[in-house]
CSV table of C-alpha atoms in Angstrom, one decimal:
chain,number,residue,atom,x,y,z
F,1260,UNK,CA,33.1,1.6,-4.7
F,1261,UNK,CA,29.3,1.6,-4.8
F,1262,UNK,CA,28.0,3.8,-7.0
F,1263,UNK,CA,25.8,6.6,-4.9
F,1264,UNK,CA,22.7,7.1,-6.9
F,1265,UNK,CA,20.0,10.2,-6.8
F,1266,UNK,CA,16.1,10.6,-7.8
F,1267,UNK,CA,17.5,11.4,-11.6
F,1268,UNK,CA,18.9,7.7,-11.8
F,1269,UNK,CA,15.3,6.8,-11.5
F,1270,UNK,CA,14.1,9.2,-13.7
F,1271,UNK,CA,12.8,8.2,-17.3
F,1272,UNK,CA,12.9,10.7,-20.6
F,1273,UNK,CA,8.8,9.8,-20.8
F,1274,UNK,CA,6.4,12.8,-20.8
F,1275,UNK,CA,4.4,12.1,-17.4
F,1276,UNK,CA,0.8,12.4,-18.6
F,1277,UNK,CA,-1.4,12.9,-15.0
F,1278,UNK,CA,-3.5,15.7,-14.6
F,1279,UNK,CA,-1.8,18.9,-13.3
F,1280,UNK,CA,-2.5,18.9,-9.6
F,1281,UNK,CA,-2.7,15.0,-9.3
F,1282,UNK,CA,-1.6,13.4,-6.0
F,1283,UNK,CA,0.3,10.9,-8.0
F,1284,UNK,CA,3.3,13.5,-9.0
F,1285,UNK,CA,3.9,13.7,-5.4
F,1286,UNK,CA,4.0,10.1,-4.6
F,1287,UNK,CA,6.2,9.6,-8.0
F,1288,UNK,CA,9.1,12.0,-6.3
F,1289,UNK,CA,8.4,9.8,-2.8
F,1290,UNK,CA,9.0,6.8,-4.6
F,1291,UNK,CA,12.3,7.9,-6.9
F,1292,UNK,CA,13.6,9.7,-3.8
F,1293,UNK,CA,13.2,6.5,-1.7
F,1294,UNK,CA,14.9,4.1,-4.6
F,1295,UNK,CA,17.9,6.3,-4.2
F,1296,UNK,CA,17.9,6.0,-1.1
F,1297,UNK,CA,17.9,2.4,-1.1
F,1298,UNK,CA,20.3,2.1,-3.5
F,1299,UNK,CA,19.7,-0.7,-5.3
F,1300,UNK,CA,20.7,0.1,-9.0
F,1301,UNK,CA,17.7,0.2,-11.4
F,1302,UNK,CA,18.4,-2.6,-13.1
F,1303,UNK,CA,17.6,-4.7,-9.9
F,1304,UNK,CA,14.2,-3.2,-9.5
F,1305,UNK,CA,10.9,-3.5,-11.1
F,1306,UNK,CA,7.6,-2.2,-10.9
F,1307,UNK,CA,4.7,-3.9,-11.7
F,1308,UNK,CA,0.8,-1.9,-12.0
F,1309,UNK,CA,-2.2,-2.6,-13.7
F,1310,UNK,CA,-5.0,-0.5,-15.1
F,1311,UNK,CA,-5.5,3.2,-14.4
F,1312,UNK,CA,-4.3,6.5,-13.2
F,1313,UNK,CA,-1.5,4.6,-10.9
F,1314,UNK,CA,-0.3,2.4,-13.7
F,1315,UNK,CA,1.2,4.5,-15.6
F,1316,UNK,CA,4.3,4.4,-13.0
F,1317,UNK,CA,6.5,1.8,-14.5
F,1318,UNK,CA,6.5,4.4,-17.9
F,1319,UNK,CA,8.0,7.0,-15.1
F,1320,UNK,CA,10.4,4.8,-13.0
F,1321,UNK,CA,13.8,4.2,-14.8
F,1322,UNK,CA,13.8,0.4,-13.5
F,1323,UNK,CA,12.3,-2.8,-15.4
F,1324,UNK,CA,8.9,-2.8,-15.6
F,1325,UNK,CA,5.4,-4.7,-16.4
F,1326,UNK,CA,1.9,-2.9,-17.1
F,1327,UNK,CA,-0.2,-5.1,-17.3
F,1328,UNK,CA,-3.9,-6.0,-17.3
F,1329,UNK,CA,-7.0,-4.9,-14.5
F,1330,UNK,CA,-6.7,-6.3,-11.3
F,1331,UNK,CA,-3.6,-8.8,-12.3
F,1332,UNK,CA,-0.3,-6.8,-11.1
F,1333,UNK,CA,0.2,-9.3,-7.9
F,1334,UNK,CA,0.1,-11.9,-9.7
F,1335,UNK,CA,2.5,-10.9,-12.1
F,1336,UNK,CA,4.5,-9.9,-10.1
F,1337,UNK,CA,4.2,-13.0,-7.8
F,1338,UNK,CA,5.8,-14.5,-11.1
F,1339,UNK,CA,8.8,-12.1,-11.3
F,1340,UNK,CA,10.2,-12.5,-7.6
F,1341,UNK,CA,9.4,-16.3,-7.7
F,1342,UNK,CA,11.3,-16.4,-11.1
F,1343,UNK,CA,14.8,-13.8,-9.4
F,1344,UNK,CA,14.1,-13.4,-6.0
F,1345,UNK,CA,16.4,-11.5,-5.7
F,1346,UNK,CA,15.0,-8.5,-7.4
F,1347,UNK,CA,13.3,-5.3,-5.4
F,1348,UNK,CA,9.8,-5.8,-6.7
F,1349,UNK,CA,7.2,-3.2,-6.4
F,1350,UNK,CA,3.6,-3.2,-7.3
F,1351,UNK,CA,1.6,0.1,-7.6
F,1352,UNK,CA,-2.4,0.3,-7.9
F,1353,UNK,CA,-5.4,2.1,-7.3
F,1354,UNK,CA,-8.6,1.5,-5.3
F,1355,UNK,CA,-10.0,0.5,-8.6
F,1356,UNK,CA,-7.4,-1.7,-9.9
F,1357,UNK,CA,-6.1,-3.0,-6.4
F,1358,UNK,CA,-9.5,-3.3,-4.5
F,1359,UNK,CA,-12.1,-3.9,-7.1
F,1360,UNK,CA,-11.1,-6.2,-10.0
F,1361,UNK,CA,-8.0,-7.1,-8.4
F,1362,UNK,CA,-9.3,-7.7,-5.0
F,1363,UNK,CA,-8.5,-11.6,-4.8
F,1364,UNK,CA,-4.9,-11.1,-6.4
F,1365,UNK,CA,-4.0,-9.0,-3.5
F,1366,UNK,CA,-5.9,-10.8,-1.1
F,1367,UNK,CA,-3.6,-13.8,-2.0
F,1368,UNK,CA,-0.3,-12.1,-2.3
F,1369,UNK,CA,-0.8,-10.3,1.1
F,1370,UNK,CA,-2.5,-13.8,2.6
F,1371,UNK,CA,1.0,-16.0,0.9
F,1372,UNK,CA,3.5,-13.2,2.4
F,1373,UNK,CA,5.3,-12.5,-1.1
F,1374,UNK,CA,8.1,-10.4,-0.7
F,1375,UNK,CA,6.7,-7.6,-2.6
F,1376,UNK,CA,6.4,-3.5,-1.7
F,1377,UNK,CA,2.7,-3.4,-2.4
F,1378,UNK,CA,1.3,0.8,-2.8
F,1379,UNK,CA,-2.6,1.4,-2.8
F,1380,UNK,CA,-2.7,5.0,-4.6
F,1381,UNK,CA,-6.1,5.6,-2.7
F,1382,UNK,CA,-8.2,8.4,-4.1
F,1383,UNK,CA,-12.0,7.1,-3.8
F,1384,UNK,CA,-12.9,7.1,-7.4
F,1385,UNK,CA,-12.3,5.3,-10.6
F,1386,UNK,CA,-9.9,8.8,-12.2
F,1387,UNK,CA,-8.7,7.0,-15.9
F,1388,UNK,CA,-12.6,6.3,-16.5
F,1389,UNK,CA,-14.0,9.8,-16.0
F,1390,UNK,CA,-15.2,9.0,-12.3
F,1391,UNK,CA,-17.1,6.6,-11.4
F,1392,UNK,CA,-17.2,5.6,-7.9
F,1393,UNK,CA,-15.0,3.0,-6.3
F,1394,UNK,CA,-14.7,0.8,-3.7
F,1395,UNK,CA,-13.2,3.4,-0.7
F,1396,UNK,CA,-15.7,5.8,-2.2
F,1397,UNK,CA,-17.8,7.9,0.9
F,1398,UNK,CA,-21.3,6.6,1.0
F,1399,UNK,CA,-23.3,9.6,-0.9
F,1400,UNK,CA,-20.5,10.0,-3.6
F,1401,UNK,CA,-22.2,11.1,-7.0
F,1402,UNK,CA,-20.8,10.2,-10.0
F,1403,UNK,CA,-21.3,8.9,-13.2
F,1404,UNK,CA,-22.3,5.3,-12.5
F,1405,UNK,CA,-23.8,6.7,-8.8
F,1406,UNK,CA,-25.6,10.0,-9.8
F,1407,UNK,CA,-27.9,9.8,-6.6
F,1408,UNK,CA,-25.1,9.1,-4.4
F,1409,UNK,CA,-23.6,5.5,-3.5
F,1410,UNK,CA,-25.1,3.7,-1.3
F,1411,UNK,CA,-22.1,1.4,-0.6
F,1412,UNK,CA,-20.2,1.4,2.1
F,1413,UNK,CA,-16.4,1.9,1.6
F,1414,UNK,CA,-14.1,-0.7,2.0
F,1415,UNK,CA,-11.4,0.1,5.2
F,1416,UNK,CA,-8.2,-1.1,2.5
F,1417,UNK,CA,-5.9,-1.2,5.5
F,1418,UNK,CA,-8.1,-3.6,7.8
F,1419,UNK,CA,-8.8,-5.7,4.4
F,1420,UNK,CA,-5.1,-6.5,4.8
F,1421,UNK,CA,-4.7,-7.1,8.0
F,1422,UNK,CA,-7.7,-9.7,7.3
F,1423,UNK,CA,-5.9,-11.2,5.1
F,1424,UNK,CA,-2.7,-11.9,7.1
F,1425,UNK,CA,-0.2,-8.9,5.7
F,1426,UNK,CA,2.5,-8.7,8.4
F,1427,UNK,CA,3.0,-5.2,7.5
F,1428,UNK,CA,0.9,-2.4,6.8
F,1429,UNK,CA,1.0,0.9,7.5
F,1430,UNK,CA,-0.4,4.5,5.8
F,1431,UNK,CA,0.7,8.0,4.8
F,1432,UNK,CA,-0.3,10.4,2.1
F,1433,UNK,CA,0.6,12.2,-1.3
F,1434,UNK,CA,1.5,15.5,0.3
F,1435,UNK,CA,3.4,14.5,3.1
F,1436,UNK,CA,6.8,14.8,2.0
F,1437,UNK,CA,8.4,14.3,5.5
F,1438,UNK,CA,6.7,11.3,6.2
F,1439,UNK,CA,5.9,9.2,2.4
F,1440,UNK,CA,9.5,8.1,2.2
F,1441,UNK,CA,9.7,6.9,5.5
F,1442,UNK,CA,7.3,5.0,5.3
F,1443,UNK,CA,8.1,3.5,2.0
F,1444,UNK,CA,11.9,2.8,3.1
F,1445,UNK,CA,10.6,1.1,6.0
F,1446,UNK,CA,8.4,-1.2,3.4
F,1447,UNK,CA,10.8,-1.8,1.3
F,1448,UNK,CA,13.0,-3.1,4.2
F,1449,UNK,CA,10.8,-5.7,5.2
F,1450,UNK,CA,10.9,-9.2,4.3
F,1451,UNK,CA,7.5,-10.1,3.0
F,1452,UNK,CA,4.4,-8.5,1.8
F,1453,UNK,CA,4.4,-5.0,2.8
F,1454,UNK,CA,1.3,-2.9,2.0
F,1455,UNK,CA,1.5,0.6,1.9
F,1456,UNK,CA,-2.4,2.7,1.6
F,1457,UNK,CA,-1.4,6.5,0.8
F,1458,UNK,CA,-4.4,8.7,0.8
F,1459,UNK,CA,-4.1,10.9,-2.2
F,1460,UNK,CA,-5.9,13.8,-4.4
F,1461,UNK,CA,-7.5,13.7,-7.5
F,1462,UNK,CA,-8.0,17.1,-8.3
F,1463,UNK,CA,-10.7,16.4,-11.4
F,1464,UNK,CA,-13.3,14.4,-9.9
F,1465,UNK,CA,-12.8,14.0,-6.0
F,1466,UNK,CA,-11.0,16.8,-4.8
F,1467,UNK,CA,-10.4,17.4,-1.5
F,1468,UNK,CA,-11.5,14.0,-0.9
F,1469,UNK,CA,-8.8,13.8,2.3
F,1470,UNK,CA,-9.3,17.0,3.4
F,1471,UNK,CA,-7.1,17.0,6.8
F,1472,UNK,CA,-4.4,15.8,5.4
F,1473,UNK,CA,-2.8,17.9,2.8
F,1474,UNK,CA,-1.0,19.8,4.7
F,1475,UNK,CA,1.0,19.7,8.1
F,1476,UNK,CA,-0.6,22.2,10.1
F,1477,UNK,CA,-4.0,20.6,8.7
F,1478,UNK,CA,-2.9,16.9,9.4
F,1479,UNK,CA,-2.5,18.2,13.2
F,1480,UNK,CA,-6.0,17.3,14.4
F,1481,UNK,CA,-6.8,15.3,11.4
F,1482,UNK,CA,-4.2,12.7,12.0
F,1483,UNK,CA,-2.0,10.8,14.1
F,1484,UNK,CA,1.0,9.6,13.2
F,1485,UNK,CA,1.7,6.7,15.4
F,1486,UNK,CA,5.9,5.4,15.8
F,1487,UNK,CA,6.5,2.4,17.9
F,1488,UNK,CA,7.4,2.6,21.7
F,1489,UNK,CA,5.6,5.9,21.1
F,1490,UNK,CA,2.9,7.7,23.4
F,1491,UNK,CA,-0.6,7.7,20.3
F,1492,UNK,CA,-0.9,11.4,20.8
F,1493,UNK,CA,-2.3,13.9,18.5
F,1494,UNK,CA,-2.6,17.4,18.2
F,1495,UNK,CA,-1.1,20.5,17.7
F,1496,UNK,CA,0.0,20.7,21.2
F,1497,UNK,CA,0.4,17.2,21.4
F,1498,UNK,CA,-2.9,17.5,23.8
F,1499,UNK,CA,-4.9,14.9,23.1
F,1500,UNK,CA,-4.3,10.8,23.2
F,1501,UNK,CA,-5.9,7.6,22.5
F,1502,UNK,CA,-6.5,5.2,24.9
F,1503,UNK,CA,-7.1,1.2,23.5
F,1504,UNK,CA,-9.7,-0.3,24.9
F,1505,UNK,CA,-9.1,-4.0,24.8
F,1506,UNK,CA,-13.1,-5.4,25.7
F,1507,UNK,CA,-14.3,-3.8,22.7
F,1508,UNK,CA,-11.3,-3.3,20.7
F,1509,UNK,CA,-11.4,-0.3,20.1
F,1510,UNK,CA,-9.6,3.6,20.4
F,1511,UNK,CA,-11.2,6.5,22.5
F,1512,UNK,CA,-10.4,9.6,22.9
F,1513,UNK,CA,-8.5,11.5,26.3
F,1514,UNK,CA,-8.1,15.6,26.2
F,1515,UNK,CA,-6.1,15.5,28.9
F,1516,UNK,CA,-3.8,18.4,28.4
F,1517,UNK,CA,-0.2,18.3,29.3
F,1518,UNK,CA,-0.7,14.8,31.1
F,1519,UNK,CA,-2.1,13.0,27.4
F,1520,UNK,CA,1.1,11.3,26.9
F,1521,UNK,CA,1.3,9.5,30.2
F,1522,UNK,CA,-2.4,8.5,29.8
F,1523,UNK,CA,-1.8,7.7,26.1
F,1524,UNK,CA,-1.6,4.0,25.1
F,1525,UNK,CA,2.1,3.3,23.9
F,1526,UNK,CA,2.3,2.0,20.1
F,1527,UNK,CA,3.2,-1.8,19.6
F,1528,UNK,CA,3.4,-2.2,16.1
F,1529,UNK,CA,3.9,-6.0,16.3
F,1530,UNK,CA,-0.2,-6.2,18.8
F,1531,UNK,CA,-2.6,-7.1,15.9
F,1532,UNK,CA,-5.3,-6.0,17.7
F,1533,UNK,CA,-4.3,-2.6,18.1
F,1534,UNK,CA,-3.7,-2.0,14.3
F,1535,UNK,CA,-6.5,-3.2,13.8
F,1536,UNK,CA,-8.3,-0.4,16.6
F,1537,UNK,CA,-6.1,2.1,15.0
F,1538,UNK,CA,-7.4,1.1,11.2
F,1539,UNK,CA,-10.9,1.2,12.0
F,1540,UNK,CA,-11.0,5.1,13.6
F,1541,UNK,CA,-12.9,7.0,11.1
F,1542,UNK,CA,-14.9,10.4,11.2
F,1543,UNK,CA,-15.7,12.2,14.5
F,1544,UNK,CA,-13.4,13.9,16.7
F,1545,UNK,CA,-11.2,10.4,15.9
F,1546,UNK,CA,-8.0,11.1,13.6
F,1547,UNK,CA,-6.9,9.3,10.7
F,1548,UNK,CA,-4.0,6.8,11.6
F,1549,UNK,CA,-0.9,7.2,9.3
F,1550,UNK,CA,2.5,5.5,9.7
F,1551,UNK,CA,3.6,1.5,10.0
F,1552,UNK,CA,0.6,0.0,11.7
F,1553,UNK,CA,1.3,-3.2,11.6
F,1554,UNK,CA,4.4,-4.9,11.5
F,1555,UNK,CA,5.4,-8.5,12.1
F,1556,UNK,CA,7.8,-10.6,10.0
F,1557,UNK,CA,7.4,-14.4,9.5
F,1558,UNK,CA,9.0,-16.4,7.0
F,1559,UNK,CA,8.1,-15.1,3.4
F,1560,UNK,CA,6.8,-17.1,0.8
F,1561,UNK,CA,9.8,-19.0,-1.0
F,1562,UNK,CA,12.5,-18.1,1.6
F,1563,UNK,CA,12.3,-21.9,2.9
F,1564,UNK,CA,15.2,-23.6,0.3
F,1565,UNK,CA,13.2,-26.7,-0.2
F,1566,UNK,CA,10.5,-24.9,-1.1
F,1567,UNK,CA,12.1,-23.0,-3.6
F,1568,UNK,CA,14.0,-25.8,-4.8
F,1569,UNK,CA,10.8,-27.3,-5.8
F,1570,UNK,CA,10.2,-24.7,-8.4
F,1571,UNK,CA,13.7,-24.4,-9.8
F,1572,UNK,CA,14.7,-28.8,-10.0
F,1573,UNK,CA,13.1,-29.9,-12.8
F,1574,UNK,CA,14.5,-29.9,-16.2
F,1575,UNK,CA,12.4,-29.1,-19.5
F,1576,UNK,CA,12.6,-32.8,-20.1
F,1577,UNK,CA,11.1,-33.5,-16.4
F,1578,UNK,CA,8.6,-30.8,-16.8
F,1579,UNK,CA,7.3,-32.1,-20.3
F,1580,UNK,CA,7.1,-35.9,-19.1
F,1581,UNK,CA,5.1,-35.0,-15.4
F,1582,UNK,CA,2.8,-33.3,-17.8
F,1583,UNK,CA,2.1,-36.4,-20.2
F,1584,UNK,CA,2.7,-38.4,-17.4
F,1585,UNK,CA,-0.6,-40.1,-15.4
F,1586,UNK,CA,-4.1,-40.7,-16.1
F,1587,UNK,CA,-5.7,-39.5,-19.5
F,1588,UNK,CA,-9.3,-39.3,-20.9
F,1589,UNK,CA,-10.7,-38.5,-24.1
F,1590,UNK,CA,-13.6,-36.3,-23.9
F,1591,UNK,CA,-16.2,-37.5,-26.8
C-alpha cells in the first residue's frame, strides 16, 4: 500500500529565516502542499537553488537538496537528473540568481528541454543584498545601486523562455493559494523543462511591487487567468475579453458585456504565438496573464536510449584511456 503523504512529510525541523511578511512563505506551503500531492516520497525529490532570498528552499523542503553557487542551479541540477533520471528535480531562483548571473544556465536548460520543474521567485529586486535593482525591476526603481531611478528596461522572464524554446511556461503568484498548486502540479507533470514565473512580495524593499494581484477580488481586473479550450475573459463579471490579433501579434481589449465570451479568443496553450501575445500584455487597461501559457511536449533531453546510453557505457578504464588517448602537445 502506498504510503499517503501530507505537507508535514515535506517539512524540515530548520528555523525558516525570511522576513515576516515575505512572499516566499506562501510559495514554500504551495510547494510542500503540491509534493504531497504528487506523492513521490522525499527521498526521490530534490531541490536545487542558488544564491539569495529563494535559495534558502532546499534548507526548508524535507527532500535531498543542493545550494549551491550564483547563477549555477541549472546546471547542477542538469548534472543530478542526467546522473538518476529518475528523480523529481526542482530548481528554485530569483530574478537575481535566475535572470542575472544565471541567465545563460537557464537559457540552456530551458533551450536543451531538461526534465526539470524550474520556479522564478520574481520580486523585482536583489532582497538578500539589501536591494539593489534587478533585472524585472520597473524602469524608475530607486535603490541602492539605482538611487535616481533605473533606467533599464525590465526583462519579460516569461517571453525570455519562450525565446529560448521552453515547451512549458506558465505564471501565477505568492498569494494565490487556489491557483499556485495548480499550476505547479501541472509543471511537475510535464515531461521536460517546465518554467514556472510566480510574481511575489518582498515586503522590505519592493512592496507592493504586484499590486493587483494579492488578493482575489484585486486580481479581478488586474489579471486573467487563461485555461485551455477556455474563452480569455477577465473581470469581475467576466465582462471583458481579449481578442488575438494575428497581423501584429498581439492582444486587445473587447468590453463587450454579456457577449465577451463569444467574442473572446479561445485559449490554445499548445499556439506559440499566442503565449507569446499573452506574455507581452503589460500596464494599461491590459491584465497580467497567469496560468500555463505555454505548453507543448517534445522529446526531453536524455529520453532517447542511445543518447543516454552514451553517457552511462563507458567504464572508468574507458574513460581514463579516451582522455590520454589522441593528440598531445607540450606547451613551452
Amino acid at each position: 500500500m502506498n504510503q499517503v503523504l501530507t505537507a508535514k512529510d515535506f517539512t524540515t525541523d530548520q528555523e525558516v529565516r525570511w522576513c515576516p511578511g515575505c512572499g516566499d512563505y506562501a510559495i514554500l506551503k504551495s510547494v510542500r502542499t503540491t509534493l504531497a500531492k504528487i506523492g513521490r516520497p522525499p527521498h526521490e525529490v530534490v531541490f536545487v537553488s542558488g544564491i539569495g532570498c529563494a535559495a534558502r528552499f532546499p534548507y526548508y523542503v524535507d527532500s535531498y537538496g543542493f545550494h549551491t553557487i550564483h547563477g549555477r542551479a541549472p546546471a547542477v541540477a542538469t548534472g543530478v537528473k542526467l546522473a538518476n533520471p529518475d528523480l523529481d528535480v526542482w530548481v528554485v531562483g530569483g530574478d537575481g540568481d535566475f535572470l542575472s548571473i544565471g541567465g545563460n544556465h537557464l537559457l540552456h536548460a530551458l533551450r536543451r528541454n531538461m526534465d526539470l520543474n524550474l520556479l522564478l521567485l520574481n520580486n523585482a529586486i536583489y532582497g538578500l543584498t539589501k536591494g539593489q535593482y534587478s533585472p524585472t525591476s520597473s524602469v524608475g526603481t530607486r535603490s541602492p545601486s539605482t538611487p535616481g531611478g533605473s533606467v533599464d528596461r525590465p526583462l519579460n522572464a516569461a517571453l525570455m523562455a519562450l525565446g529560448a524554446g521552453a515547451r512549458f511556461v506558465a505564471r501565477s503568484a505568492d498569494t494565490l493559494q487556489d491557483h499556485l498548486p495548480e499550476v505547479l502540479t501541472r509543471a511537475q507533470a510535464h515531461k521536460g523543462a517546465s518554467f514556472v514565473e510566480i510574481f511575489q512580495n518582498c515586503i522590505v524593499y519592493n512592496d507592493a511591487v504586484w499590486a493587483g494581484m494579492a488578493t482575489k477580488a484585486e486580481s479581478f481586473e488586474k489579471t486573467i487567468r487563461v485555461a485551455h479550450g477556455e474563452p480569455l475573459v477577465f473581470g469581475k463579471e467576466r465582462d471583458k475579453g481579449l481578442v488575438f490579433d494575428s497581423r501584429n501579434g498581439r492582444m486587445e481589449l473587447t468590453e463587450a458585456g454579456d457577449d465577451a465570451e463569444k467574442l473572446a479568443t479561445i485559449h490554445d496553450e499548445t499556439n506559440w504565438a499566442l503565449a507569446c501575445a499573452l506574455s507581452s500584455m503589460e500596464g494599461g487597461d491590459l491584465p497580467t496573464a497567469l496560468g500555463v501559457l505555454y505548453c507543448d511536449p517534445v522529446n526531453d533531453y536524455g529520453s532517447d536510449q542511445e543518447a543516454r546510453n552514451h553517457f552511462t557505457t563507458l567504464s572508468r578504464d574507458e574513460l581514463s584511456s579516451l582522455l590520454h588517448d589522441g593528440g598531445t602537445w607540450e606547451v613551452k
